[in-house]
Short mmCIF file of C-alpha atoms in Angstrom, two decimals:
data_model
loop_
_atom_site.label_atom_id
_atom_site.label_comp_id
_atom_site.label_asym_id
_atom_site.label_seq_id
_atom_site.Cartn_x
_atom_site.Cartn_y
_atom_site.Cartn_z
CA UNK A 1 -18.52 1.44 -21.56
CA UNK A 2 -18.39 -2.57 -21.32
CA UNK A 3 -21.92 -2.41 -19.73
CA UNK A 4 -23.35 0.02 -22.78
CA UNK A 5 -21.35 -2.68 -25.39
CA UNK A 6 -22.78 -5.98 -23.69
CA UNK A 7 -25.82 -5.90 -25.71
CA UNK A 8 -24.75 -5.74 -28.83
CA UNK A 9 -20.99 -7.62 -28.62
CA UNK A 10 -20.55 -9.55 -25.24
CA UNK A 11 -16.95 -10.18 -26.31
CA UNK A 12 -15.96 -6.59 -26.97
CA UNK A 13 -17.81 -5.78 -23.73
CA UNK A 14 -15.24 -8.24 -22.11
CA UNK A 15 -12.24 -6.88 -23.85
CA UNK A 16 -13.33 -3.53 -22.78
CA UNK A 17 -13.80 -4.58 -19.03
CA UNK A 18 -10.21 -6.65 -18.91
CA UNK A 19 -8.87 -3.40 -20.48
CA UNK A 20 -10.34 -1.53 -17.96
CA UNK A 21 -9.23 -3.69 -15.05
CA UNK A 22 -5.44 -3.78 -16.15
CA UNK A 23 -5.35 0.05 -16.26
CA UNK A 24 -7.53 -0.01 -12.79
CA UNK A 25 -7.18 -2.88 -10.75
CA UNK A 26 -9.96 -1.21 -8.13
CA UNK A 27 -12.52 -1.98 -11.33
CA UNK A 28 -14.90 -5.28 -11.26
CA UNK A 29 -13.75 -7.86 -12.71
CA UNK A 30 -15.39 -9.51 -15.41
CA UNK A 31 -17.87 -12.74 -14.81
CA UNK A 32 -14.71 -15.11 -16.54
CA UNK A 33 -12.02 -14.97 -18.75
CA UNK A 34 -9.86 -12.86 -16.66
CA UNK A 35 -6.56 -14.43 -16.78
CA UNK A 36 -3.38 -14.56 -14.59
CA UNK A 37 -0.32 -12.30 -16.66
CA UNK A 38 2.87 -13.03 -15.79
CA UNK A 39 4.44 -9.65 -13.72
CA UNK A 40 7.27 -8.04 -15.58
CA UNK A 41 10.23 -10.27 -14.65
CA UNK A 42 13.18 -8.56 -16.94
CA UNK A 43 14.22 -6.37 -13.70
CA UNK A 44 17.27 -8.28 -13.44
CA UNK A 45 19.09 -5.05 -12.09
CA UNK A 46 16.75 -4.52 -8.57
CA UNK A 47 19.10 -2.16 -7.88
CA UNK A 48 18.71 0.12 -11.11
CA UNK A 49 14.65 -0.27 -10.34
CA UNK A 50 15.20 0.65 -6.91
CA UNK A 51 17.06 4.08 -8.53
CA UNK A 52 14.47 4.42 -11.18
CA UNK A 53 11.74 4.86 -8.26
CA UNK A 54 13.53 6.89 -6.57
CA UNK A 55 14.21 9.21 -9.91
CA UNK A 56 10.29 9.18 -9.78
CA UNK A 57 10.38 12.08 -7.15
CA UNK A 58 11.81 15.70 -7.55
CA UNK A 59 13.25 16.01 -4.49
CA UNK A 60 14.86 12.90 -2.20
CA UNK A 61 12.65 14.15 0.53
CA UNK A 62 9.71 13.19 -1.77
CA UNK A 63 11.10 9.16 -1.56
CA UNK A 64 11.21 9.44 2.42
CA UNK A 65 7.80 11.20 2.38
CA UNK A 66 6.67 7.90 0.57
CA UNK A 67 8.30 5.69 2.72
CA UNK A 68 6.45 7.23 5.87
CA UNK A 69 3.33 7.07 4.14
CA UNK A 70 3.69 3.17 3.66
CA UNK A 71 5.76 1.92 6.79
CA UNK A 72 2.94 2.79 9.57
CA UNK A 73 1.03 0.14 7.72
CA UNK A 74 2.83 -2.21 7.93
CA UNK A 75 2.66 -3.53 11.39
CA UNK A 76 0.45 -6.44 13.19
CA UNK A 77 -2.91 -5.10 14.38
CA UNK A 78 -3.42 -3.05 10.91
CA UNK A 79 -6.80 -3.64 8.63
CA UNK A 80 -5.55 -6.85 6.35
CA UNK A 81 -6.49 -4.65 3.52
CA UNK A 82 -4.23 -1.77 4.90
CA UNK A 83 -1.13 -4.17 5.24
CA UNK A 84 -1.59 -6.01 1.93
CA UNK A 85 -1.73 -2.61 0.14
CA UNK A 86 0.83 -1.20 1.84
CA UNK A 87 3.39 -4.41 1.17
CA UNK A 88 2.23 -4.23 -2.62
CA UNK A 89 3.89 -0.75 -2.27
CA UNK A 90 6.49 -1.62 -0.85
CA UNK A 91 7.95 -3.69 -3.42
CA UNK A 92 8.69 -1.08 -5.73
CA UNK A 93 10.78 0.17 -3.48
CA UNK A 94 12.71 -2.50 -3.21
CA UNK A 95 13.00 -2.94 -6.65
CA UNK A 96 10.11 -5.99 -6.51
CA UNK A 97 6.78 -6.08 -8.95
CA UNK A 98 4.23 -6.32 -6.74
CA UNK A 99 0.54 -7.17 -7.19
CA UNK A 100 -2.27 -8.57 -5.09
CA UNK A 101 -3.55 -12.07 -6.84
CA UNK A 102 -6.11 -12.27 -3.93
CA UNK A 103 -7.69 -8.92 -4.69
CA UNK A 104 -6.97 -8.67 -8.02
CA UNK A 105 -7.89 -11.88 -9.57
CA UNK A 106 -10.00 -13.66 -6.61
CA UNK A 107 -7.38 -15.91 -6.05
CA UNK A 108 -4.65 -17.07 -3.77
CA UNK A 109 -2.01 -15.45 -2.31
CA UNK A 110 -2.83 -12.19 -0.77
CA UNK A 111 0.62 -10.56 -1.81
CA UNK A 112 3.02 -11.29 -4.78
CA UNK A 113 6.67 -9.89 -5.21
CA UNK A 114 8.86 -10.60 -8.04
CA UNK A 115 12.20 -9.96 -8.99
CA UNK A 116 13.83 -10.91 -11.79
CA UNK A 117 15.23 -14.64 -10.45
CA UNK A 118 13.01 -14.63 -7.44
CA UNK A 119 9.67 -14.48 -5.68
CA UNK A 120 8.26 -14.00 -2.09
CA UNK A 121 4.37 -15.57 -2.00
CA UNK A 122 2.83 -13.32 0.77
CA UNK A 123 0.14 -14.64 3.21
CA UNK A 124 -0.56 -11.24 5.93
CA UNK A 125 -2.10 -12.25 8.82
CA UNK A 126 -1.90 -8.62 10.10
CA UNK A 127 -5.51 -8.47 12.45
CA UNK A 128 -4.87 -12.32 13.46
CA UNK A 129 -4.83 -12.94 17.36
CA UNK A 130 -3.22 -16.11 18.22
CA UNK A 131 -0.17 -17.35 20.24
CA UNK A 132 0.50 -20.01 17.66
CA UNK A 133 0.32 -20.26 13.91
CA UNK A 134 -2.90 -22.38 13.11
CA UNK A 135 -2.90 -25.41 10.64
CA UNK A 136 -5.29 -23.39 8.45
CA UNK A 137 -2.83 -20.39 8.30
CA UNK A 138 -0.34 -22.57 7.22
CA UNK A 139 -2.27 -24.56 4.46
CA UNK A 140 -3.35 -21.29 3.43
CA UNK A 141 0.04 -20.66 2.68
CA UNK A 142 0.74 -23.79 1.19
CA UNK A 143 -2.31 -23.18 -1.51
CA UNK A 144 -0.26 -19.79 -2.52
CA UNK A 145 2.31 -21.78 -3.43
CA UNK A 146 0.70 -24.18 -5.16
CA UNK A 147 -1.05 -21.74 -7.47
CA UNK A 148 2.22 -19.64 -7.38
CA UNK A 149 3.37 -22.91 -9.36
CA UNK A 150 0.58 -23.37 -11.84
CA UNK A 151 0.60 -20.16 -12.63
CA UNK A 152 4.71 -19.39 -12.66
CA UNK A 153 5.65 -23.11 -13.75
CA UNK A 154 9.25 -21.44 -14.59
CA UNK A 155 9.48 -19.29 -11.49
CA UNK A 156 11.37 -19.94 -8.08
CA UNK A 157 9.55 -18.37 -4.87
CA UNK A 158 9.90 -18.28 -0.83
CA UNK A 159 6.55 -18.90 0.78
CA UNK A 160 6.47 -16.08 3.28
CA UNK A 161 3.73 -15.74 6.02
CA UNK A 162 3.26 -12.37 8.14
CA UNK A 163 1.97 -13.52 11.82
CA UNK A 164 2.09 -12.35 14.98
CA UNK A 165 4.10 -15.00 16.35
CA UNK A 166 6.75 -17.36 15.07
CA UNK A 167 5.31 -20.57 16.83
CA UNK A 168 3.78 -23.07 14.65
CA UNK A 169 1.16 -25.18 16.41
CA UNK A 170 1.83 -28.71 16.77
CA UNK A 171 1.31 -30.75 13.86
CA UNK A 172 1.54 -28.11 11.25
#
């Protein structure tokens, strides 16, 4: 629809396209404009979101079915896109909004999750082979949380990278 409005209104088309991309984030994102929304951060009871998603099945066996879905995912060797999906998923089950900046918006980090007085900024370094944590993993992270703060000047967040090892290399 954006593409058959462009022509005639290039700012409707726009409209239609962000519209389109915040019911769909798998749609293209427009050229510009596309801004960064604050997540819903009024979940101050995590454990009354974890309840609601779990009200979101008919049967408790649905909410385990989920989980199994989800959890085989996340492990080291998985396709990065794999992981980072399946970690966005996972933070509605632990009563988290999740989103994917990277994916979403073309910007840093790969992984978000917010809670009402909190925030974990995800780098996944799911297919990475290496005995020691690089210095460009680690600034990678450190960019996350720099835009986590221009974008979230108000919010508090844990910079949180998923490696295959817990050794930093010297100097980082």
């Amino acid at each position: 629809l954006a593409n058959y409005t462009l022509p005639q209104d290039p700012a409707k088309a726009m409209e239609i396209q962000l519209k389109a991309l915040s019911l769909n984030r798998s749609m293209l994102r427009p050229p510009a404009g596309v801004t960064v929304r604050p997540l819903r951060r009024d979940k101050a009871d995590t454990a009354g979101a974890v309840v609601q998603w779990l009200r979101g099945f008919d049967n408790p066996n649905g909410a385990l079915a989920r989980l199994q879905e989800i959890l085989p995912d996340l492990a080291f060797g998985v396709e990065a896109e794999r992981f980072e999906r399946a970690l966005c998923a996972i933070a509605e089950v632990i009563g988290a909004d999740g989103s994917r900046p990277e994916e979403d918006l073309g910007e840093e980090p790969d992984d978000l999750l917010v809670w009402a007085d909190a925030a974990f900024v995800v780098e996944a370094k799911s297919e990475a082979k290496y005995d020691e944590i690089p210095k460009k993993g680690a600034e990678q992270l450190l960019h996350s949380m720099e835009w986590f703060k221009a974008h979230y000047p108000k919010g508090e967040a844990v910079p949180v990278l998923f490696a295959p090892t817990r050794k930093l290399r010297a100097g980082v």
